[in-house]
């Protein structure tokens, strides 16, 4: 290092607190750099190209993290420490608060377990409060649908598994646990309005649960059987547009389900892949292989060519479909394998692509497919990317 | 609910009825999972203790991801963490519930039912990551899902590594 | 105990006497450390907000390990973590005690006293690891030791990243 | 994967618990593999070539680990989860118990702090108990001398820093905190007998502290000033042989200090490096650059050629000195940079070498220098290697 010769010796002089000021002659004619006061940053105004990266942290799963980045500058903006077993966070409709389901043990990996939804002020990335929830939060390989939020932001839902399935409901206004709703035989959380959420059932149906204004169970309904969990199961990686959830099967069948009413109404399935493509081994795949852009009504899906059982494999191609016209619009060739994608919500959308095994996030123009930037990690085991 | 699920559910209900410390299982309903085997036979093959016959019948290296039993695993191989394919490393706890796969043994041409119990109570071993998804199903079919942290019913849900335990012979299907 | 230590100790005793929440400092005795600067002047240079004059006087990239101020740092650079060389990332806490180095600024030819405060309360940022040890001393000389987790006096000792704050001009020595 | 075609279909048959046994015809003539009972391993008899690796876990510093390996087989034998901020562990004289200083927060990185010395049964690698100690345990870049153990195994000492220096004394028989001993101005822990430990002081002296049978402070003494902390400071990386500690300076001066009596007696310094070598930039360096073998009276030291301020740099050379004859015996060329070494205690000693930036441990024959084996990590940020 070039400065070694000069700086190696410790000067016998300290100006801590400015109580002592050196009168050593300036070497240059310019005034000396002013003394600085260290401070803590707060975040500037929200940009549509900010994104969150949940880091599962494979080398230290009990010490997970959520990173915030600005895709335009490529800079990291801040981080949250979010306890054991990261899935995803929920965010307030105005992105002013981050709701993070977290798990802690009194001795790190042992002792008393405490699960929380922790409330972070997004502007300061500091804790505003926490709701202690039942210590049954589902964990494992991260899934987006392990939690959800009511459309109005009033309630956050957290998936439990013991292995019995239930959902912890948290009131975001009172920052308190509201109720636990059993969803026997049905897993994951797909919000369906301001006071309801759905869960996927092993018999090929969708259960829809309505809660009251206190977060307690009000009533339930169940869709007709709309997929065959043996012949061609749908994955947990669904996307929502308006009042419709779009579930995607291993073989790339899209199953739309209308959730406007309490009883979910399945629509007509359509296919992302042709019969020829399926035979050639094309499959949808990845930890979070689907994303949607509301403005353009476009569905983004990662495709690989690894054949059967490739539903978790990453791919180097993102296909873009018009979801209303059920047709392929274009294909984006990625510069690196991706298993996880997200698309910003604005009119100049960015496509974020990453993979748990690659400590980097790749930023593309979602419209042209151009690769704009690579943001090197850490995060070292990026799981879900989330957009404000 | 298919036949497989019915079997698992029925079995588990029997255990739940017999085992008070597993009372949580009684609540599991449709979403029930596979169950760790109770003592049946001594373990035939431990790492480094195999006989030539064993190797012929149970070929491959349990510390490698391509070992036949790992056809539906997703996790760290206990064989690389102080355990074997069927034994947890010292100081960990076997998950009493788990997921089930069916893998083809090239040594004898049979398909075997494999129980992928997790070893729990310590943080990730982080060695020999292995992800194979043959027959893996989504989480709403938990008995077949390797995404789930099966330490969910242990005293700690800290996940350390995964086993691949032979618990039966499947049909040649 | 040399002159440097005596100065630091004396200064810190003055603070300790004035600041009840820093009462722990009074116990520190010989092993006392550098102290974060109280408000003196506005921060002249924040990441991305430098003027040409600033760059001439304060050359280099604060997100790179070879930036002149980092001559005695060991840690993750806050400039890569949502902060700058003199500001902590959002939601972290500045360490009130820290270690001190002396670095040569090639922009104006001066040596500056640098306070390497840690930002605390979140786990490791883990970006831009930087380890330079010019003038670093062992832990029994804590005011000059970059090995210490300087979050030791914060509400949490979780270490996130490190700053390099100009707190004075040193002699050209 | 070759088995995909056969194994892809889930067989509608389960033999869980052996309650249902398949009667499917065997494809081969051999009997089917027997059903297995999963079990938990215990460790076999201690081998002299076992070693512990403390993993600081840079990506998740609040979730540190200690790995146990067998150098002869190259196998990992087990692991401990050891909370935040790993330094090292202490072990019972018979290696039957591992004493681990640990730090926990009720919410991972925040909330209430609890520090412990946790007691692990070495045979089962499970927790036997814990002593809660003052929540002031020193942390940072790991150092061997942040803790110590009395020669008879009765007490474990843990270094505190707030930044005031003190030592927490734990009674291993009662598994309880015994006392906190202030060591103002003196840091680190160098055990000096059954009821005493020393600490290095910033004025160039060594403080020796005697405790009573309850672990409480009995008396203190201080050595004369034996090194110049400005001109050539000694590092914290000292080694002990019999009743002598050997402190090594930045410039490679060895300062022996006899600690037989309460008042430490410095001996005559000698040099690991010649004047020529110093001028050519040779320095001792690394996180744990020194090790000793009692049987051969050999001192092992990592040497680099990075010049001044290189006291923490790794090197590719280990020099071996006869510590009584104060002379270089041989040099071991490493196959990879190392900043940390340890030597097994037996008559066929192994040299273990690693570095925080290299997720692997390299095993050498300590006598011939031959590279015997590379054990690939994880551990991903190996810090101290310790031998039984």
Coordinates of C-alpha atoms in Angstrom, one line a residue, chain A:
Chain A
X1 CA 0.0 0.0 0.0
X2 CA 1.5 3.3 -1.1
X3 CA 0.9 5.1 2.2
X4 CA 2.7 2.7 4.3
X5 CA 6.0 4.5 4.6
X6 CA 4.4 7.7 5.9
X7 CA 1.5 6.5 7.9
X8 CA 3.1 3.5 9.5
X9 CA 4.4 5.6 12.5
X10 CA 1.7 6.5 15.0
X11 CA 1.8 10.3 15.5
X12 CA 2.2 11.2 19.2
X13 CA -0.7 13.6 18.9
X14 CA -4.4 13.3 19.1
X15 CA -7.2 15.7 18.4
X16 CA -10.1 13.7 19.8
X17 CA -13.0 16.0 20.6
X18 CA -11.1 19.0 19.2
X19 CA -9.8 19.8 22.7
X20 CA -6.3 19.8 21.4
X21 CA -5.7 21.3 18.0
X22 CA -2.5 20.6 16.2
X23 CA -0.5 23.6 15.0
X24 CA 1.6 21.5 12.7
X25 CA 2.4 23.5 9.5
X26 CA 0.2 22.6 6.6
X27 CA 2.1 20.8 3.9
X28 CA -0.1 22.2 1.1
X29 CA -1.5 25.7 0.8
X30 CA -5.1 24.6 1.0
X31 CA -6.9 24.6 4.4
X32 CA -6.9 21.3 6.2
X33 CA -9.9 19.1 5.9
X34 CA -12.4 20.0 8.6
X35 CA -13.0 17.7 11.5
X36 CA -16.1 15.6 11.0
X37 CA -18.9 14.5 13.2
X38 CA -19.9 10.9 12.6
X39 CA -23.7 10.5 12.1
X40 CA -26.3 7.9 11.1
X41 CA -27.9 8.1 7.7
X42 CA -31.6 8.1 7.0
X43 CA -33.0 7.1 3.7
X44 CA -33.9 9.6 1.0
X45 CA -37.2 9.6 -0.8
X46 CA -38.4 6.3 -2.0
X47 CA -37.3 5.5 -5.6
X48 CA -39.3 3.0 -7.7
X49 CA -36.0 1.2 -8.5
X50 CA -35.3 0.3 -4.9
X51 CA -35.5 -3.4 -4.1
X52 CA -35.2 -5.6 -1.0
X53 CA -33.1 -8.8 -1.1
X54 CA -33.8 -11.4 1.6
X55 CA -30.7 -13.3 2.5
X56 CA -31.4 -16.7 3.9
X57 CA -27.7 -16.8 4.9
X58 CA -26.8 -20.4 4.3
X59 CA -23.6 -20.3 6.3
X60 CA -25.5 -18.8 9.3
X61 CA -29.2 -19.5 8.9
X62 CA -30.0 -18.2 12.5
X63 CA -28.6 -14.8 11.5
X64 CA -30.5 -13.8 8.4
X65 CA -30.6 -10.4 6.7
X66 CA -32.6 -8.2 4.4
X67 CA -30.7 -5.9 2.2
X68 CA -32.1 -2.7 0.5
X69 CA -30.5 -1.6 -2.8
X70 CA -31.0 1.2 -5.3
X71 CA -30.9 -0.4 -8.8
X72 CA -30.1 3.0 -10.4
X73 CA -27.0 3.7 -8.5
X74 CA -26.2 0.1 -7.7
X75 CA -25.6 1.1 -4.0
X76 CA -26.7 -0.7 -0.9
X77 CA -28.9 1.6 1.1
X78 CA -29.2 -0.4 4.3
X79 CA -29.9 -3.7 6.0
X80 CA -32.1 -5.4 8.6
X81 CA -31.0 -8.2 10.9
X82 CA -33.9 -10.5 10.9
X83 CA -33.2 -13.6 13.1
X84 CA -33.5 -17.2 12.0
X85 CA -35.0 -18.6 8.9
X86 CA -35.6 -15.9 6.5
X87 CA -38.6 -16.1 4.1
X88 CA -39.8 -12.7 3.0
X89 CA -41.0 -9.4 4.6
X90 CA -44.3 -7.6 4.1
X91 CA -44.4 -3.9 3.6
X92 CA -47.0 -1.2 4.2
X93 CA -48.9 0.1 1.2
X94 CA -46.8 3.3 1.3
X95 CA -43.6 1.3 2.1
X96 CA -43.3 3.3 5.3
X97 CA -43.1 0.2 7.4
X98 CA -41.5 -3.2 6.9
X99 CA -43.2 -6.1 8.7
X100 CA -40.7 -8.9 9.2
X101 CA -41.7 -12.4 10.5
X102 CA -38.8 -13.5 12.7
X103 CA -37.7 -16.4 14.9
X104 CA -35.4 -16.3 17.9
X105 CA -34.0 -18.7 20.4
X106 CA -32.8 -17.5 23.8
X107 CA -29.5 -19.4 23.1
X108 CA -29.3 -18.8 19.3
X109 CA -30.1 -22.4 18.3
X110 CA -31.6 -23.7 21.5
X111 CA -33.5 -22.6 24.6
X112 CA -36.8 -20.7 24.5
X113 CA -38.2 -19.9 21.1
X114 CA -39.9 -16.5 20.4
X115 CA -41.5 -15.7 17.1
X116 CA -42.3 -12.1 16.2
X117 CA -43.5 -9.8 13.5
X118 CA -41.1 -7.0 13.9
X119 CA -42.0 -3.5 12.7
X120 CA -39.2 -1.5 11.1
X121 CA -39.5 2.2 10.1
X122 CA -38.4 2.1 6.5
X123 CA -36.9 5.6 6.5
X124 CA -34.6 4.8 9.5
X125 CA -34.5 1.0 9.2
X126 CA -34.9 0.8 12.9
X127 CA -37.3 -1.2 15.1
X128 CA -40.6 0.5 15.9
X129 CA -42.1 -2.4 17.8
X130 CA -42.9 -6.1 17.6
X131 CA -45.8 -8.4 17.9
X132 CA -45.0 -11.7 19.5
X133 CA -46.8 -14.5 17.6
X134 CA -47.1 -18.2 18.2
X135 CA -43.7 -20.0 18.0
X136 CA -44.8 -22.1 15.0
X137 CA -43.7 -20.0 12.0
X138 CA -43.1 -22.2 9.0
X139 CA -39.5 -22.3 7.7
X140 CA -37.3 -24.1 5.3
X141 CA -36.3 -23.2 1.8
X142 CA -37.8 -19.7 1.5
X143 CA -41.1 -19.1 -0.2
X144 CA -42.8 -15.9 -1.0
X145 CA -46.2 -17.3 0.0
X146 CA -45.1 -18.0 3.6
X147 CA -46.6 -14.7 4.6
X148 CA -49.0 -12.1 3.2
X149 CA -50.6 -8.7 3.9
X150 CA -54.2 -7.5 3.6
X151 CA -54.8 -5.2 0.7
X152 CA -55.3 -2.2 3.0
X153 CA -52.2 -3.0 5.1
X154 CA -54.2 -3.5 8.3
X155 CA -53.2 -7.2 8.8
X156 CA -50.1 -9.3 8.2
X157 CA -50.5 -13.1 7.9
X158 CA -47.8 -15.5 8.8
X159 CA -47.8 -19.2 7.9
X160 CA -47.4 -21.8 10.6
X161 CA -46.5 -25.4 10.3
X162 CA -46.1 -27.9 13.1
X163 CA -46.7 -29.8 10.7
X164 CA -50.4 -28.8 11.2
X165 CA -51.1 -25.7 9.1
X166 CA -52.4 -22.5 10.5
X167 CA -52.0 -18.7 10.0
X168 CA -51.0 -16.1 12.6
X169 CA -52.9 -12.8 12.0
X170 CA -51.2 -9.7 13.2
X171 CA -52.8 -6.3 13.5
X172 CA -50.4 -3.7 12.1
X173 CA -52.2 -0.8 13.7
X174 CA -51.9 -2.1 17.2
X175 CA -48.7 -4.0 16.5
X176 CA -50.2 -7.0 18.2
X177 CA -51.0 -10.6 17.5
X178 CA -54.7 -10.9 16.7
X179 CA -55.6 -14.6 16.2
X180 CA -54.4 -17.9 14.9
X181 CA -56.6 -19.4 12.1
X182 CA -56.3 -23.2 11.4
X183 CA -56.1 -24.1 7.8
X184 CA -55.9 -27.9 8.1
X185 CA -54.6 -29.5 4.9
X186 CA -54.0 -26.2 3.2
X187 CA -50.7 -24.3 3.2
X188 CA -49.2 -21.0 2.2
X189 CA -50.9 -17.6 2.1
X190 CA -52.4 -15.8 -0.9
X191 CA -54.1 -12.6 0.2
X192 CA -57.5 -12.1 -1.5
X193 CA -58.7 -8.7 -0.3
X194 CA -58.8 -6.4 2.7
X195 CA -60.1 -9.1 5.1
X196 CA -59.3 -12.4 3.5
X197 CA -56.6 -14.8 2.4
X198 CA -56.5 -18.1 0.6
X199 CA -54.4 -21.3 1.1
X200 CA -53.6 -24.1 -1.3
X201 CA -54.9 -27.5 -0.4
X202 CA -53.5 -30.9 -1.0
X203 CA -56.7 -32.0 -2.7
X204 CA -56.4 -29.6 -5.5
X205 CA -58.6 -26.8 -4.2
X206 CA -58.1 -23.3 -2.8
X207 CA -59.5 -22.4 0.7
X208 CA -60.5 -18.8 1.2
X209 CA -60.7 -17.5 4.7
X210 CA -62.4 -14.3 5.7
X211 CA -61.5 -12.5 8.9
X212 CA -63.3 -9.7 10.8
X213 CA -61.9 -6.3 11.7
X214 CA -60.3 -7.7 14.8
X215 CA -58.4 -10.3 12.7
X216 CA -60.5 -13.3 13.9
X217 CA -61.9 -16.0 11.7
X218 CA -65.2 -15.0 10.2
X219 CA -66.0 -17.6 7.5
X220 CA -64.4 -19.9 5.0
X221 CA -65.1 -21.2 1.6
X222 CA -63.4 -23.7 -0.8
X223 CA -63.0 -23.6 -4.5
X224 CA -63.9 -26.6 -6.7
X225 CA -61.0 -28.9 -7.4
X226 CA -59.2 -27.0 -10.2
X227 CA -55.9 -28.9 -10.5
X228 CA -54.6 -32.4 -10.2
X229 CA -51.9 -32.6 -7.5
X230 CA -50.7 -35.9 -8.8
X231 CA -50.7 -35.5 -12.6
X232 CA -49.5 -31.9 -12.7
X233 CA -49.3 -30.1 -9.4
X234 CA -49.2 -26.4 -9.3
X235 CA -46.2 -24.8 -7.6
X236 CA -46.5 -22.4 -4.6
X237 CA -45.1 -19.6 -6.8
X238 CA -48.3 -17.8 -7.8
X239 CA -48.7 -14.2 -8.8
X240 CA -51.7 -12.0 -8.3
X241 CA -53.2 -9.3 -10.6
X242 CA -56.3 -7.5 -9.5
X243 CA -58.7 -10.0 -8.0
X244 CA -57.2 -13.0 -9.7
X245 CA -54.4 -15.4 -8.5
X246 CA -52.5 -17.1 -11.3
X247 CA -51.1 -20.5 -10.2
X248 CA -48.5 -22.1 -12.4
X249 CA -48.0 -25.9 -12.6
X250 CA -44.9 -27.9 -13.0
X251 CA -45.7 -28.3 -16.7
X252 CA -46.3 -24.6 -17.2
X253 CA -50.1 -24.6 -17.1
X254 CA -51.5 -21.3 -15.8
X255 CA -54.5 -21.7 -13.5
X256 CA -56.3 -18.4 -13.0
X257 CA -58.6 -18.3 -9.9
X258 CA -60.9 -15.3 -9.3
X259 CA -61.0 -14.4 -5.6
X260 CA -63.5 -11.5 -5.8
X261 CA -66.0 -13.4 -3.7
X262 CA -65.5 -15.6 -0.7
X263 CA -65.9 -18.7 -2.9
X264 CA -62.9 -18.8 -5.3
X265 CA -63.8 -19.3 -8.9
X266 CA -61.2 -21.1 -11.1
X267 CA -60.9 -19.9 -14.7
X268 CA -59.7 -21.6 -17.9
X269 CA -56.1 -22.8 -17.7
X270 CA -53.7 -21.9 -20.4
X271 CA -50.2 -23.0 -21.2
X272 CA -46.8 -21.2 -21.0
X273 CA -45.1 -24.0 -23.0
X274 CA -46.1 -25.8 -26.1
X275 CA -46.3 -29.6 -26.3
X276 CA -43.1 -29.5 -28.4
X277 CA -41.3 -27.5 -25.8
X278 CA -42.4 -29.8 -23.0
X279 CA -41.1 -32.7 -25.0
X280 CA -37.8 -30.8 -25.5
X281 CA -37.5 -30.5 -21.7
X282 CA -38.6 -26.9 -21.3
X283 CA -40.0 -26.3 -17.8
X284 CA -40.7 -23.3 -15.5
X285 CA -38.3 -23.4 -12.6
X286 CA -36.7 -21.6 -9.6
X287 CA -37.3 -20.6 -6.1
X288 CA -39.2 -17.5 -7.2
X289 CA -39.7 -18.0 -10.9
X290 CA -42.7 -15.7 -11.6
X291 CA -43.3 -12.0 -11.5
X292 CA -45.8 -9.6 -12.9
X293 CA -46.0 -6.0 -14.0
X294 CA -49.4 -4.5 -13.5
X295 CA -49.1 -1.6 -15.9
X296 CA -48.2 -3.7 -18.9
X297 CA -50.2 -6.8 -17.8
X298 CA -47.0 -8.8 -18.3
X299 CA -46.2 -12.1 -16.6
X300 CA -42.4 -12.9 -16.3
X301 CA -41.4 -16.5 -15.9
X302 CA -38.0 -18.2 -15.7
X303 CA -37.7 -21.2 -18.1
X304 CA -35.0 -23.9 -18.1
X305 CA -34.6 -27.0 -20.3
X306 CA -33.9 -29.5 -17.6
X307 CA -37.0 -31.7 -18.1
X308 CA -39.1 -33.3 -15.4
X309 CA -38.3 -32.5 -11.7
X310 CA -36.8 -29.2 -12.8
X311 CA -39.3 -27.1 -11.0
X312 CA -36.7 -25.7 -8.7
X313 CA -33.9 -25.4 -11.2
X314 CA -32.8 -22.0 -12.3
X315 CA -32.8 -20.9 -16.0
X316 CA -31.1 -18.5 -18.3
X317 CA -34.3 -17.3 -20.0
X318 CA -37.2 -15.2 -18.9
X319 CA -40.3 -15.4 -21.0
X320 CA -42.7 -12.5 -21.0
X321 CA -46.4 -13.2 -21.5
X322 CA -49.4 -10.9 -21.8
X323 CA -51.5 -12.3 -19.1
X324 CA -54.9 -11.2 -20.5
X325 CA -54.1 -12.3 -24.0
X326 CA -52.4 -15.5 -22.7
X327 CA -49.6 -15.2 -25.3
X328 CA -45.8 -15.0 -25.3
X329 CA -44.7 -11.4 -26.0
X330 CA -41.0 -11.7 -25.9
X331 CA -38.1 -13.6 -24.4
X332 CA -35.3 -12.1 -22.3
X333 CA -31.9 -13.9 -22.4
X334 CA -30.2 -13.5 -19.1
X335 CA -26.4 -13.1 -18.6
X336 CA -26.5 -15.6 -15.7
X337 CA -28.7 -18.3 -14.4
X338 CA -31.6 -17.1 -12.3
X339 CA -34.1 -18.8 -10.0
X340 CA -35.6 -15.7 -8.5
X341 CA -37.0 -12.6 -10.3
X342 CA -38.9 -9.5 -9.5
X343 CA -40.1 -6.6 -11.6
X344 CA -40.4 -3.0 -10.4
X345 CA -43.9 -1.4 -10.5
X346 CA -43.1 1.8 -12.4
X347 CA -43.4 2.7 -16.1
X348 CA -39.7 2.0 -16.8
X349 CA -39.7 -1.3 -15.1
X350 CA -36.5 -3.1 -14.1
X351 CA -36.2 -6.9 -14.0
X352 CA -34.1 -8.1 -11.0
X353 CA -32.7 -11.6 -11.3
X354 CA -30.7 -13.6 -8.9
X355 CA -30.1 -17.1 -7.6
X356 CA -29.5 -18.6 -4.2
X357 CA -26.1 -20.0 -5.4
X358 CA -24.9 -16.7 -6.9
X359 CA -24.1 -13.9 -4.6
X360 CA -25.1 -11.1 -7.0
X361 CA -28.3 -9.4 -8.3
X362 CA -28.5 -8.7 -12.1
X363 CA -30.5 -5.7 -13.2
X364 CA -32.2 -5.7 -16.6
X365 CA -34.5 -3.3 -18.4
X366 CA -37.7 -5.3 -18.2
X367 CA -38.9 -3.9 -21.5
X368 CA -35.9 -4.3 -23.7
X369 CA -34.2 -7.1 -21.8
X370 CA -30.9 -5.2 -21.8
X371 CA -28.6 -6.0 -18.9
X372 CA -28.0 -2.8 -17.1
X373 CA -26.0 -3.6 -14.1
X374 CA -24.6 -6.4 -11.9
X375 CA -24.7 -5.7 -8.1
X376 CA -22.2 -8.0 -6.5
X377 CA -23.1 -9.5 -3.2
X378 CA -23.2 -10.0 -0.3
X379 CA -26.0 -10.9 0.1
X380 CA -24.4 -14.2 -0.3
X381 CA -27.4 -16.5 -0.5
X382 CA -30.0 -14.2 -2.0
X383 CA -33.5 -15.6 -1.8
X384 CA -36.4 -13.3 -2.5
X385 CA -36.2 -10.0 -4.2
X386 CA -39.1 -7.7 -3.3
X387 CA -40.1 -4.3 -4.8
X388 CA -41.8 -1.4 -3.0

